[in-house]
XYZ file of N, CA, C and O in Angstrom:
428
model
N 31.138 7.747 32.217
C 30.355 8.502 33.154
C 31.100 9.786 33.500
O 32.264 9.761 33.863
N 30.431 10.876 33.415
C 31.050 12.160 33.705
C 30.877 12.489 35.180
O 30.008 11.925 35.856
N 31.685 13.408 35.720
C 31.540 13.768 37.144
C 30.177 14.333 37.487
O 29.685 14.150 38.574
N 29.529 15.001 36.556
C 28.219 15.562 36.855
C 27.157 14.475 36.948
O 26.133 14.665 37.593
N 27.376 13.327 36.308
C 26.427 12.221 36.395
C 26.450 11.585 37.776
O 25.449 11.050 38.237
N 27.571 11.620 38.429
C 27.678 10.980 39.730
C 26.992 11.804 40.810
O 26.569 11.273 41.825
N 26.891 13.104 40.651
C 26.301 13.974 41.660
C 24.802 14.106 41.428
O 24.296 15.131 41.008
N 24.106 13.060 41.680
C 22.656 13.090 41.535
C 22.024 13.003 42.904
O 22.688 12.728 43.912
N 20.710 13.186 42.939
C 19.998 13.210 44.209
C 20.060 11.862 44.919
O 20.106 11.804 46.135
N 20.107 10.783 44.199
C 20.055 9.460 44.811
C 21.407 8.923 45.223
O 21.498 7.834 45.764
N 22.480 9.663 45.020
C 23.793 9.130 45.348
C 24.079 9.311 46.832
O 23.581 10.214 47.472
N 24.918 8.451 47.356
C 25.285 8.495 48.766
C 26.357 9.528 49.033
O 26.704 10.332 48.160
N 26.929 9.522 50.249
C 27.928 10.525 50.614
C 29.178 10.469 49.757
O 29.802 11.480 49.506
N 29.551 9.305 49.282
C 30.763 9.216 48.476
C 30.494 9.522 47.014
O 31.414 9.660 46.235
N 29.213 9.596 46.626
C 28.875 9.894 45.247
C 28.949 8.677 44.348
O 28.841 8.795 43.148
N 29.115 7.484 44.882
C 29.273 6.280 44.062
C 27.974 5.546 43.831
O 27.894 4.728 42.945
N 26.985 5.775 44.645
C 25.725 5.049 44.481
C 24.749 5.477 45.543
O 25.042 6.329 46.378
N 23.573 4.894 45.555
C 22.575 5.281 46.540
C 23.004 4.873 47.946
O 23.624 3.831 48.145
N 22.695 5.722 48.928
C 23.055 5.438 50.303
C 22.093 4.412 50.881
O 20.959 4.273 50.433
N 22.553 3.700 51.884
C 21.722 2.730 52.566
C 20.602 3.486 53.267
O 20.831 4.484 53.928
N 19.370 3.057 53.165
C 18.217 3.750 53.727
C 18.284 3.868 55.237
O 17.951 4.909 55.794
N 18.759 2.829 55.929
C 18.816 2.875 57.384
C 19.907 3.837 57.862
O 19.689 4.629 58.769
N 21.069 3.778 57.224
C 22.168 4.660 57.609
C 21.800 6.117 57.338
O 22.064 7.002 58.152
N 21.157 6.361 56.211
C 20.763 7.729 55.880
C 19.735 8.250 56.879
O 19.798 9.416 57.291
N 18.808 7.404 57.294
C 17.802 7.834 58.269
C 18.441 8.139 59.621
O 18.092 9.127 60.271
N 19.378 7.295 60.046
C 20.058 7.522 61.319
C 20.888 8.794 61.250
O 20.908 9.589 62.194
N 21.555 9.017 60.126
C 22.345 10.239 59.980
C 21.440 11.467 59.966
O 21.779 12.509 60.534
N 20.275 11.356 59.316
C 19.344 12.469 59.291
C 18.841 12.772 60.698
O 18.759 13.934 61.100
N 18.495 11.748 61.463
C 18.052 11.949 62.843
C 19.181 12.516 63.710
O 18.950 13.367 64.569
N 20.412 12.055 63.491
C 21.557 12.600 64.220
C 21.760 14.079 63.923
O 22.043 14.877 64.816
N 21.609 14.451 62.665
C 21.713 15.858 62.286
C 20.606 16.689 62.905
O 20.826 17.824 63.347
N 19.399 16.120 62.976
C 18.276 16.815 63.593
C 18.520 17.025 65.088
O 18.303 18.122 65.618
N 19.020 15.987 65.773
C 19.312 16.097 67.200
C 20.429 17.124 67.427
O 20.357 17.946 68.348
N 21.471 17.101 66.608
C 22.560 18.066 66.752
C 22.067 19.490 66.514
O 22.470 20.431 67.218
N 21.181 19.663 65.553
C 20.620 20.983 65.282
C 19.795 21.487 66.466
O 19.917 22.649 66.880
N 18.963 20.600 67.013
C 18.157 20.999 68.165
C 19.032 21.314 69.371
O 18.755 22.267 70.112
N 20.085 20.540 69.588
C 20.993 20.815 70.706
C 21.698 22.159 70.508
O 21.844 22.941 71.457
N 22.119 22.444 69.286
C 22.783 23.723 69.015
C 21.821 24.889 69.221
O 22.201 25.941 69.771
N 20.574 24.704 68.836
C 19.592 25.763 69.043
C 19.319 25.981 70.530
O 19.176 27.124 70.977
N 19.275 24.907 71.306
C 19.047 25.037 72.747
C 20.215 25.746 73.419
O 20.022 26.635 74.263
N 21.441 25.372 73.056
C 22.622 26.033 73.627
C 22.635 27.502 73.235
O 22.921 28.382 74.064
N 22.294 27.810 72.005
C 22.233 29.199 71.559
C 21.181 29.997 72.311
O 21.403 31.160 72.666
N 20.034 29.375 72.575
C 18.978 30.071 73.324
C 19.420 30.350 74.759
O 19.177 31.442 75.289
N 20.086 29.388 75.392
C 20.567 29.590 76.763
C 21.622 30.692 76.789
O 21.603 31.564 77.667
N 22.531 30.687 75.833
C 23.551 31.738 75.785
C 22.928 33.104 75.506
O 23.384 34.121 76.045
N 21.882 33.153 74.707
C 21.202 34.423 74.448
C 20.542 34.954 75.719
O 20.562 36.166 75.981
N 19.971 34.048 76.522
C 19.362 34.481 77.783
C 20.430 35.030 78.718
O 20.234 36.067 79.368
N 21.581 34.347 78.816
C 22.661 34.845 79.668
C 23.184 36.191 79.174
O 23.468 37.090 79.985
N 23.307 36.371 77.881
C 23.774 37.649 77.341
C 22.771 38.760 77.643
O 23.157 39.874 78.019
N 21.479 38.462 77.507
C 20.457 39.468 77.809
C 20.476 39.826 79.295
O 20.325 41.003 79.658
N 20.679 38.837 80.150
C 20.754 39.110 81.588
C 21.970 39.969 81.916
O 21.890 40.885 82.743
N 23.093 39.696 81.254
C 24.295 40.501 81.492
C 24.081 41.946 81.055
O 24.479 42.888 81.753
N 23.434 42.150 79.933
C 23.146 43.513 79.464
C 22.208 44.221 80.439
O 22.387 45.411 80.740
N 21.227 43.495 80.969
C 20.301 44.100 81.930
C 21.022 44.500 83.211
O 20.779 45.585 83.755
N 21.916 43.658 83.698
C 22.672 43.986 84.917
C 23.568 45.196 84.676
O 23.655 46.102 85.517
N 24.217 45.256 83.536
C 25.063 46.408 83.205
C 24.216 47.681 83.126
O 24.627 48.748 83.611
N 23.022 47.579 82.565
C 22.147 48.750 82.475
C 21.719 49.229 83.857
O 21.654 50.436 84.123
N 21.437 48.289 84.765
C 21.041 48.673 86.123
C 22.189 49.386 86.833
O 22.002 50.432 87.464
N 23.393 48.821 86.731
C 24.545 49.463 87.374
C 24.832 50.830 86.752
O 25.186 51.774 87.467
N 24.689 50.961 85.459
C 24.908 52.259 84.812
C 23.876 53.275 85.293
O 24.211 54.451 85.533
N 22.630 52.844 85.467
C 21.599 53.755 85.967
C 21.909 54.199 87.390
O 21.719 55.371 87.737
N 22.402 53.280 88.207
C 22.761 53.642 89.585
C 23.904 54.653 89.590
O 23.885 55.636 90.342
N 24.906 54.446 88.749
C 26.044 55.366 88.685
C 25.594 56.747 88.216
O 26.005 57.773 88.769
N 24.728 56.791 87.215
C 24.239 58.081 86.717
C 23.405 58.784 87.798
O 23.512 60.005 87.990
N 22.599 58.016 88.533
C 21.810 58.599 89.618
C 22.704 59.190 90.696
O 22.483 60.312 91.157
N 23.725 58.450 91.102
C 24.637 58.955 92.126
C 25.434 60.162 91.634
O 25.695 61.099 92.399
N 25.802 60.159 90.368
C 26.505 61.318 89.809
C 25.592 62.541 89.810
O 26.034 63.661 90.101
N 24.315 62.347 89.508
C 23.364 63.457 89.556
C 23.210 64.010 90.963
O 23.132 65.220 91.160
N 23.163 63.110 91.964
C 23.094 63.574 93.351
C 24.345 64.356 93.733
O 24.257 65.379 94.429
N 25.509 63.888 93.276
C 26.754 64.593 93.599
C 26.792 65.976 92.961
O 27.212 66.952 93.594
N 26.345 66.076 91.720
C 26.330 67.381 91.047
C 25.350 68.320 91.735
O 25.644 69.499 91.957
N 24.183 67.792 92.118
C 23.202 68.619 92.806
C 23.734 69.091 94.162
O 23.563 70.250 94.537
N 24.395 68.219 94.880
C 24.956 68.599 96.185
C 26.063 69.629 96.024
O 26.193 70.556 96.832
N 26.840 69.480 94.969
C 27.923 70.449 94.753
C 27.376 71.822 94.399
O 27.934 72.837 94.777
N 26.279 71.866 93.659
C 25.686 73.156 93.304
C 25.075 73.843 94.518
O 25.046 75.069 94.591
N 24.543 73.071 95.451
C 23.909 73.669 96.629
C 24.925 74.240 97.592
O 24.636 75.194 98.301
N 26.093 73.663 97.671
C 27.121 74.147 98.579
C 27.929 75.197 97.841
O 28.734 74.884 96.983
N 27.720 76.444 98.187
C 28.463 77.526 97.536
C 29.675 77.855 98.389
O 29.598 77.889 99.616
N 30.784 78.094 97.773
C 31.972 78.429 98.562
C 31.793 79.779 99.247
O 31.179 80.703 98.706
N 32.326 79.877 100.447
C 32.240 81.119 101.211
C 33.073 82.195 100.521
O 34.178 81.937 100.053
N 32.520 83.369 100.465
C 33.232 84.470 99.805
C 34.468 84.839 100.620
O 34.410 84.980 101.834
N 35.566 84.980 99.949
C 36.815 85.344 100.624
C 36.818 86.831 100.902
O 36.510 87.654 100.042
N 37.188 87.179 102.111
C 37.324 88.585 102.461
C 38.797 88.890 102.688
O 39.610 87.995 102.927
N 39.119 90.140 102.654
C 40.520 90.542 102.805
C 41.034 90.227 104.197
O 42.215 89.932 104.384
N 40.162 90.263 105.204
C 40.642 90.016 106.560
C 40.737 88.520 106.883
O 41.070 88.145 107.993
N 40.413 87.641 105.928
C 40.582 86.204 106.136
C 42.019 85.757 105.902
O 42.356 84.622 106.202
N 42.841 86.635 105.368
C 44.212 86.275 105.045
C 45.084 86.454 106.274
O 45.020 87.478 106.969
N 45.879 85.453 106.561
C 46.812 85.531 107.690
C 48.212 85.614 107.105
O 48.582 84.827 106.238
N 48.977 86.533 107.611
C 50.342 86.713 107.138
C 51.291 86.087 108.164
O 51.106 86.223 109.368
N 52.293 85.372 107.680
C 53.277 84.758 108.580
C 54.670 85.063 108.066
O 54.926 85.055 106.859
N 55.556 85.345 109.010
C 56.963 85.621 108.672
C 57.853 84.827 109.603
O 57.494 84.568 110.754
N 58.987 84.475 109.107
C 59.935 83.732 109.925
C 60.842 84.728 110.650
O 61.557 85.506 110.034
N 60.809 84.682 111.958
C 61.600 85.588 112.783
C 62.459 84.739 113.703
O 61.938 83.995 114.538
N 63.782 84.823 113.549
C 64.745 84.079 114.362
C 64.445 82.577 114.400
O 64.469 81.938 115.440
N 64.121 82.007 113.277
C 63.906 80.561 113.199
C 62.515 80.108 113.591
O 62.230 78.914 113.590
N 61.627 81.002 113.946
C 60.259 80.644 114.323
C 59.285 81.435 113.458
O 59.569 82.567 113.076
N 58.167 80.836 113.162
C 57.161 81.510 112.359
C 56.265 82.344 113.260
O 55.773 81.882 114.287
N 56.064 83.580 112.869
C 55.193 84.488 113.597
C 54.058 84.871 112.658
O 54.290 85.336 111.544
N 52.825 84.644 113.117
C 51.652 84.910 112.291
C 51.014 86.213 112.700
O 50.882 86.524 113.885
N 50.608 86.985 111.717
C 49.916 88.240 111.952
C 48.529 88.130 111.336
O 48.328 87.435 110.347
N 47.610 88.806 111.904
C 46.271 88.808 111.357
C 45.291 87.961 112.143
O 44.143 87.798 111.745
N 45.709 87.410 113.244
C 44.801 86.629 114.098
C 43.797 87.518 114.802
O 42.670 87.113 115.041
N 44.269 88.720 115.168
C 43.399 89.608 115.909
C 42.462 90.305 114.936
O 42.905 91.086 114.119
N 41.212 90.025 115.060
C 40.232 90.696 114.195
C 39.547 91.801 114.995
O 39.185 91.601 116.154
N 39.379 92.928 114.376
C 38.697 94.009 115.096
C 37.230 93.670 115.313
O 36.611 93.018 114.498
N 36.714 94.082 116.456
C 35.305 93.858 116.753
C 35.049 92.590 117.537
O 33.908 92.243 117.778
N 36.089 91.905 117.984
C 35.864 90.694 118.787
C 36.096 91.000 120.231
O 36.902 91.641 120.711
């Protein structure tokens, strides 16, 4: 008998002869139950992954919205134009700082 003769459709798991009909049926049902359980676990994990992606998308949308509000607020607030009389000069005189430029004309 050659090795290829032993690997026929009717041989059992060991390849020595036909498998017992009851054991083969129980093993087939066990494989079916394991397959269904694996599919159920995979479906539950897929739902959790989809929910996580949805939550991340919501938070990203909120961050982008707040960033847009910040950019819009920054554009509306224009910095005050600096004038030459806004500068105050200070010098150290005998260990104390003396500031010049506080007195503005026209006040």
